[in-house]
Short mmCIF file of C-alpha atoms in Angstrom, two decimals:
data_model
loop_
_atom_site.label_atom_id
_atom_site.label_comp_id
_atom_site.label_asym_id
_atom_site.label_seq_id
_atom_site.Cartn_x
_atom_site.Cartn_y
_atom_site.Cartn_z
CA UNK A 5 -23.88 64.60 -20.40
CA UNK A 6 -24.52 62.19 -23.24
CA UNK A 7 -22.56 58.93 -23.36
CA UNK A 8 -20.97 59.93 -26.65
CA UNK A 9 -19.74 63.20 -25.12
CA UNK A 10 -18.32 61.35 -22.10
CA UNK A 11 -16.34 59.00 -24.34
CA UNK A 12 -15.07 61.90 -26.42
CA UNK A 13 -13.86 63.62 -23.24
CA UNK A 14 -12.08 60.43 -22.18
CA UNK A 15 -10.40 60.16 -25.58
CA UNK A 16 -9.25 63.77 -25.29
CA UNK A 17 -7.88 63.47 -21.74
CA UNK A 18 -6.25 60.03 -22.06
CA UNK A 19 -5.00 60.26 -25.65
CA UNK A 20 -1.36 60.08 -24.50
CA UNK A 21 -1.78 57.81 -21.50
CA UNK A 22 0.59 54.79 -21.51
CA UNK A 23 -2.10 52.19 -20.85
CA UNK A 24 -4.53 53.86 -23.26
CA UNK A 25 -1.89 53.75 -26.02
CA UNK A 26 -1.04 50.13 -25.18
CA UNK A 27 -4.68 49.11 -25.53
CA UNK A 28 -5.01 51.15 -28.72
CA UNK A 29 -1.91 49.56 -30.23
CA UNK A 30 -2.28 45.91 -29.18
CA UNK A 31 -5.95 45.38 -28.36
CA UNK A 32 -9.38 46.78 -29.19
CA UNK A 33 -9.86 50.35 -28.00
CA UNK A 34 -13.48 50.30 -29.14
CA UNK A 35 -14.07 47.34 -26.82
CA UNK A 36 -12.81 49.41 -23.90
CA UNK A 37 -14.86 52.47 -24.95
CA UNK A 38 -18.01 50.57 -25.86
CA UNK A 39 -20.90 53.05 -25.41
CA UNK A 40 -23.20 50.15 -24.45
CA UNK A 41 -21.07 49.49 -21.37
CA UNK A 42 -23.13 50.54 -18.31
CA UNK A 43 -19.97 52.10 -16.89
CA UNK A 44 -20.30 55.10 -19.23
CA UNK A 45 -23.99 55.53 -18.55
CA UNK A 46 -23.36 55.72 -14.79
CA UNK A 47 -20.14 57.74 -14.98
CA UNK A 48 -20.29 61.38 -13.89
CA UNK A 49 -17.42 63.83 -13.99
CA UNK A 50 -18.25 65.72 -10.80
CA UNK A 51 -18.60 62.87 -8.30
CA UNK A 52 -16.25 61.12 -5.87
CA UNK A 53 -16.50 57.33 -5.70
CA UNK A 54 -15.72 55.13 -2.70
CA UNK A 55 -13.89 51.87 -3.37
CA UNK A 56 -17.09 49.83 -3.14
CA UNK A 57 -18.85 52.21 -5.51
CA UNK A 58 -15.88 52.02 -7.85
CA UNK A 59 -16.01 48.21 -7.77
CA UNK A 60 -19.71 48.32 -8.64
CA UNK A 61 -19.04 50.73 -11.50
CA UNK A 62 -16.35 48.40 -12.84
CA UNK A 63 -18.60 45.37 -12.64
CA UNK A 64 -16.64 43.70 -9.84
CA UNK A 65 -18.81 44.57 -6.85
CA UNK A 66 -17.62 41.52 -4.94
CA UNK A 67 -13.92 42.34 -5.49
CA UNK A 68 -13.52 45.77 -3.92
CA UNK A 69 -10.53 44.40 -1.99
CA UNK A 70 -8.69 44.05 -5.29
CA UNK A 71 -9.12 47.76 -5.89
CA UNK A 72 -7.68 48.50 -2.44
CA UNK A 73 -4.72 46.24 -3.20
CA UNK A 74 -3.96 48.16 -6.37
CA UNK A 75 -4.43 51.52 -4.68
CA UNK A 76 -1.91 50.43 -2.02
CA UNK A 77 0.53 49.04 -4.58
CA UNK A 78 3.40 51.57 -4.77
CA UNK A 79 4.03 50.52 -8.37
CA UNK A 80 0.48 51.50 -9.39
CA UNK A 81 -0.58 54.13 -6.85
CA UNK A 82 1.32 56.96 -8.53
CA UNK A 83 -0.37 56.11 -11.80
CA UNK A 84 -3.92 55.74 -10.47
CA UNK A 85 -3.67 58.98 -8.44
CA UNK A 86 -6.53 58.29 -6.03
CA UNK A 87 -6.88 60.69 -3.09
CA UNK A 88 -7.25 59.78 0.59
CA UNK A 89 -9.39 61.64 3.09
CA UNK A 90 -8.38 62.32 6.69
CA UNK A 91 -9.77 58.92 7.70
CA UNK A 92 -7.44 57.40 5.06
CA UNK A 93 -10.35 56.20 3.01
CA UNK A 94 -9.90 56.46 -0.74
CA UNK A 95 -12.00 58.77 -2.85
CA UNK A 96 -11.82 58.48 -6.64
CA UNK A 97 -12.77 61.05 -9.23
CA UNK A 98 -13.67 59.87 -12.72
CA UNK A 99 -10.05 59.94 -13.97
CA UNK A 100 -8.59 57.49 -11.37
CA UNK A 101 -11.71 55.41 -11.88
CA UNK A 102 -11.07 55.17 -15.63
CA UNK A 103 -7.40 54.30 -14.97
CA UNK A 104 -8.66 51.39 -12.86
CA UNK A 105 -10.94 50.39 -15.71
CA UNK A 106 -7.95 50.24 -18.06
CA UNK A 107 -6.00 48.22 -15.46
CA UNK A 108 -8.74 45.64 -15.14
CA UNK A 109 -9.11 45.53 -18.92
CA UNK A 110 -5.44 44.54 -19.18
CA UNK A 111 -5.82 42.06 -16.33
CA UNK A 112 -8.55 40.40 -18.38
CA UNK A 113 -5.96 40.13 -21.18
CA UNK A 114 -3.69 38.08 -18.89
CA UNK A 115 -1.59 41.00 -17.69
CA UNK A 116 -0.28 40.89 -14.13
CA UNK A 117 0.06 43.95 -11.86
CA UNK A 118 3.83 43.79 -12.22
CA UNK A 119 3.52 43.62 -16.03
CA UNK A 120 1.54 46.84 -15.94
CA UNK A 121 4.01 48.38 -13.50
CA UNK A 122 6.89 47.63 -15.88
CA UNK A 123 4.87 49.08 -18.75
CA UNK A 124 4.50 52.25 -16.67
CA UNK A 125 8.25 52.33 -16.01
CA UNK A 126 8.27 51.08 -12.42
CA UNK A 127 10.58 48.39 -10.98
CA UNK A 128 8.70 45.12 -10.61
CA UNK A 129 8.05 44.31 -6.94
CA UNK A 130 5.49 41.84 -5.71
CA UNK A 131 3.01 43.52 -3.39
CA UNK A 132 1.04 41.08 -1.21
CA UNK A 133 -2.72 41.53 -0.92
CA UNK A 134 -2.58 40.51 2.77
CA UNK A 135 -0.12 40.95 5.61
CA UNK A 136 2.41 38.40 4.33
CA UNK A 137 6.02 39.55 4.05
CA UNK A 138 6.97 41.22 0.76
CA UNK A 139 9.17 39.29 -1.58
CA UNK A 140 10.87 40.26 -4.79
CA UNK A 141 9.43 38.86 -7.97
CA UNK A 142 11.34 37.80 -11.05
CA UNK A 143 12.26 40.87 -13.02
CA UNK A 144 10.82 40.50 -16.49
CA UNK A 145 12.39 43.69 -17.82
CA UNK A 146 14.56 41.83 -20.33
CA UNK A 147 11.57 40.03 -21.80
CA UNK A 148 9.61 43.25 -21.80
CA UNK A 149 12.43 45.09 -23.58
CA UNK A 150 12.55 42.33 -26.18
CA UNK A 151 8.80 42.54 -26.72
CA UNK A 152 9.04 46.31 -26.99
CA UNK A 153 11.83 45.95 -29.55
CA UNK A 154 9.70 43.55 -31.57
CA UNK A 155 6.74 45.92 -31.39
CA UNK A 156 8.93 48.84 -32.47
CA UNK A 157 10.34 46.76 -35.34
CA UNK A 158 6.84 45.87 -36.53
CA UNK A 159 5.80 49.51 -36.34
CA UNK A 160 8.94 50.56 -38.25
CA UNK A 161 8.31 48.00 -41.01
CA UNK A 162 4.69 49.07 -41.20
CA UNK A 163 5.75 52.71 -41.49
CA UNK A 164 8.27 51.84 -44.21
CA UNK A 165 5.61 49.97 -46.19
CA UNK A 166 3.26 52.93 -45.89
CA UNK A 167 5.98 55.34 -47.07
CA UNK A 168 6.85 53.07 -50.01
CA UNK A 169 3.18 52.88 -50.98
CA UNK A 170 2.88 56.67 -50.77
CA UNK A 171 5.94 57.08 -53.00
CA UNK A 172 4.66 54.48 -55.47
CA UNK A 173 1.27 56.22 -55.69
CA UNK A 174 2.95 59.62 -56.08
CA UNK A 175 5.14 58.33 -58.94
CA UNK A 176 2.11 56.86 -60.72
CA UNK A 177 0.13 60.06 -60.25
CA UNK A 178 3.04 62.21 -61.51
CA UNK A 179 3.54 60.02 -64.59
CA UNK A 180 -0.17 60.18 -65.37
CA UNK A 181 -0.18 63.98 -65.09
CA UNK A 182 2.96 64.23 -67.25
CA UNK A 183 1.25 62.11 -69.91
CA UNK A 184 -1.85 64.33 -69.81
CA UNK A 185 0.35 67.42 -70.06
CA UNK A 186 2.24 66.02 -73.07
CA UNK A 187 -1.04 65.24 -74.86
CA UNK A 188 -2.35 68.72 -74.12
CA UNK A 189 0.86 70.36 -75.39
CA UNK A 190 0.70 68.29 -78.59
CA UNK A 191 -2.92 69.34 -79.08
CA UNK A 192 -1.99 72.98 -78.47
CA UNK A 193 0.68 72.83 -81.20
CA UNK A 194 -1.85 71.34 -83.62
CA UNK A 195 -4.40 74.07 -82.87
CA UNK A 196 -1.77 76.80 -83.32
CA UNK A 197 -0.81 75.31 -86.71
CA UNK A 198 -4.48 75.19 -87.73
CA UNK A 199 -4.88 78.86 -86.77
CA UNK A 200 -1.82 79.76 -88.87
CA UNK A 201 -3.18 77.84 -91.86
CA UNK A 202 -6.55 79.52 -91.42
CA UNK A 203 -4.90 82.95 -91.39
CA UNK A 204 -3.10 82.19 -94.65
CA UNK A 205 -6.34 81.14 -96.35
CA UNK A 206 -8.07 84.22 -94.98
CA UNK A 207 -5.38 86.46 -96.45
CA UNK A 208 -5.88 84.86 -99.88
CA UNK A 209 -9.62 85.55 -99.76
CA UNK A 210 -8.98 89.13 -98.64
CA UNK A 211 -6.58 89.62 -101.56
CA UNK A 212 -9.20 88.28 -103.95
CA UNK A 213 -11.85 90.55 -102.46
CA UNK A 214 -9.57 93.58 -102.98
CA UNK A 215 -9.02 92.58 -106.59
CA UNK A 216 -12.77 92.32 -107.19
CA UNK A 217 -13.48 95.64 -105.55
CA UNK A 218 -10.72 97.47 -107.45
CA UNK A 219 -11.47 96.09 -110.85
CA UNK A 220 -15.04 94.87 -111.34
CA UNK A 221 -14.63 95.65 -115.04
CA UNK A 222 -11.68 93.35 -115.47
CA UNK A 223 -12.07 90.41 -117.84
CA UNK A 224 -13.19 87.28 -116.00
CA UNK A 225 -10.41 85.30 -117.71
CA UNK A 226 -7.82 87.23 -115.71
CA UNK A 227 -9.34 85.90 -112.49
CA UNK A 228 -10.05 82.42 -113.73
CA UNK A 229 -6.96 80.81 -112.16
CA UNK A 230 -7.64 82.50 -108.81
CA UNK A 231 -11.31 81.45 -108.86
CA UNK A 232 -10.34 77.90 -109.63
CA UNK A 233 -7.88 77.79 -106.71
CA UNK A 234 -10.48 79.28 -104.40
CA UNK A 235 -13.13 76.85 -105.70
CA UNK A 236 -15.34 79.74 -106.75
CA UNK A 237 -17.40 79.44 -109.90
CA UNK A 238 -16.24 81.64 -112.79
CA UNK A 239 -18.99 80.71 -115.23
CA UNK A 240 -20.55 84.13 -114.83
CA UNK A 241 -19.07 87.54 -114.39
CA UNK A 242 -21.45 88.40 -111.55
CA UNK A 243 -18.97 90.15 -109.30
CA UNK A 244 -21.57 90.73 -106.56
CA UNK A 245 -22.23 86.99 -106.34
CA UNK A 246 -18.50 86.32 -106.27
CA UNK A 247 -18.04 88.82 -103.45
CA UNK A 248 -20.93 87.20 -101.58
CA UNK A 249 -19.23 83.82 -101.97
CA UNK A 250 -15.97 85.24 -100.64
CA UNK A 251 -17.70 86.87 -97.69
CA UNK A 252 -19.33 83.54 -96.92
CA UNK A 253 -15.91 81.88 -96.88
CA UNK A 254 -14.53 84.64 -94.65
CA UNK A 255 -17.42 84.21 -92.20
CA UNK A 256 -16.78 80.48 -92.07
CA UNK A 257 -13.12 81.20 -91.37
CA UNK A 258 -14.10 83.59 -88.58
CA UNK A 259 -16.38 80.96 -87.00
CA UNK A 260 -13.68 78.30 -87.27
CA UNK A 261 -11.09 80.65 -85.75
CA UNK A 262 -13.34 81.39 -82.74
CA UNK A 263 -13.82 77.66 -82.23
CA UNK A 264 -10.08 76.98 -82.40
CA UNK A 265 -9.28 79.89 -80.07
CA UNK A 266 -11.79 78.56 -77.54
CA UNK A 267 -10.20 75.12 -77.77
CA UNK A 268 -6.76 76.68 -77.40
CA UNK A 269 -7.84 78.45 -74.23
CA UNK A 270 -9.16 75.18 -72.74
CA UNK A 271 -5.94 73.35 -73.61
CA UNK A 272 -3.75 76.07 -72.05
CA UNK A 273 -5.83 75.89 -68.86
CA UNK A 274 -5.35 72.12 -68.76
CA UNK A 275 -1.58 72.51 -69.21
CA UNK A 276 -1.50 75.05 -66.38
CA UNK A 277 -3.49 72.68 -64.16
CA UNK A 278 -1.09 69.83 -64.95
CA UNK A 279 1.88 72.05 -64.08
CA UNK A 280 0.29 72.91 -60.73
CA UNK A 281 -0.32 69.23 -59.97
CA UNK A 282 3.27 68.32 -60.86
CA UNK A 283 4.59 71.07 -58.57
CA UNK A 284 2.36 69.78 -55.76
CA UNK A 285 3.47 66.18 -56.19
CA UNK A 286 7.14 67.11 -56.60
CA UNK A 287 9.71 64.47 -57.45
CA UNK A 288 9.00 61.41 -55.26
CA UNK A 289 12.07 59.48 -56.48
#
């Protein structure tokens, strides 16, 4: 198995482990899971390790007795979960081995075995590494509770700041979308008015065309005022030319209408998109 895959498996299995979360929260998880660490190159998931082999894997080959002390510590044994054979020798799979790695990582950060035990929810009891009589240690639970309260308070304040920032960004985004929507609606009203004006002009040209078609023999003077309003020359009584001029104007109106209708469609789509965005954002206040 590749080193990267091993580390991914560890992340998956230990994602909710107390010590894993402690290291993730207060220290450098990437330091613990450094792929250049020889530990991960040598680690296999289908092998049992003796205490000396475990010590070598953890880079403390000359301190295998420390591992035995921790395995025999009732405050840590339930967490490590090493198994014993019939000869009472310990055998460790990769998971207890990685728990030991996290323990020694915390020890390097000035944690004591009892500190870790309290973190795991055990009652602090000094466990001698030799045959000396056990003695109770000072219970640091009050200090630990205070530190936990401080950590929780920091996390709460951090969460509040993140929520405030999210709300602030949402308000800004909503206001920006509302402004875009208002501009689009104003543009839509303008286009609709332009289409209405265009229709009125078109009707005037159509009326003029009907007049020309119904009475080509009429005196030009009778149409003079209409021609002047429509900016059509009345110097000649060439009705065909006048009808051509009117048709030209009607074609221009048609082209302009198609352009405005296309613009109107785009604006309506933008308004619809703005409405969708506003619904998605909601009211962050």
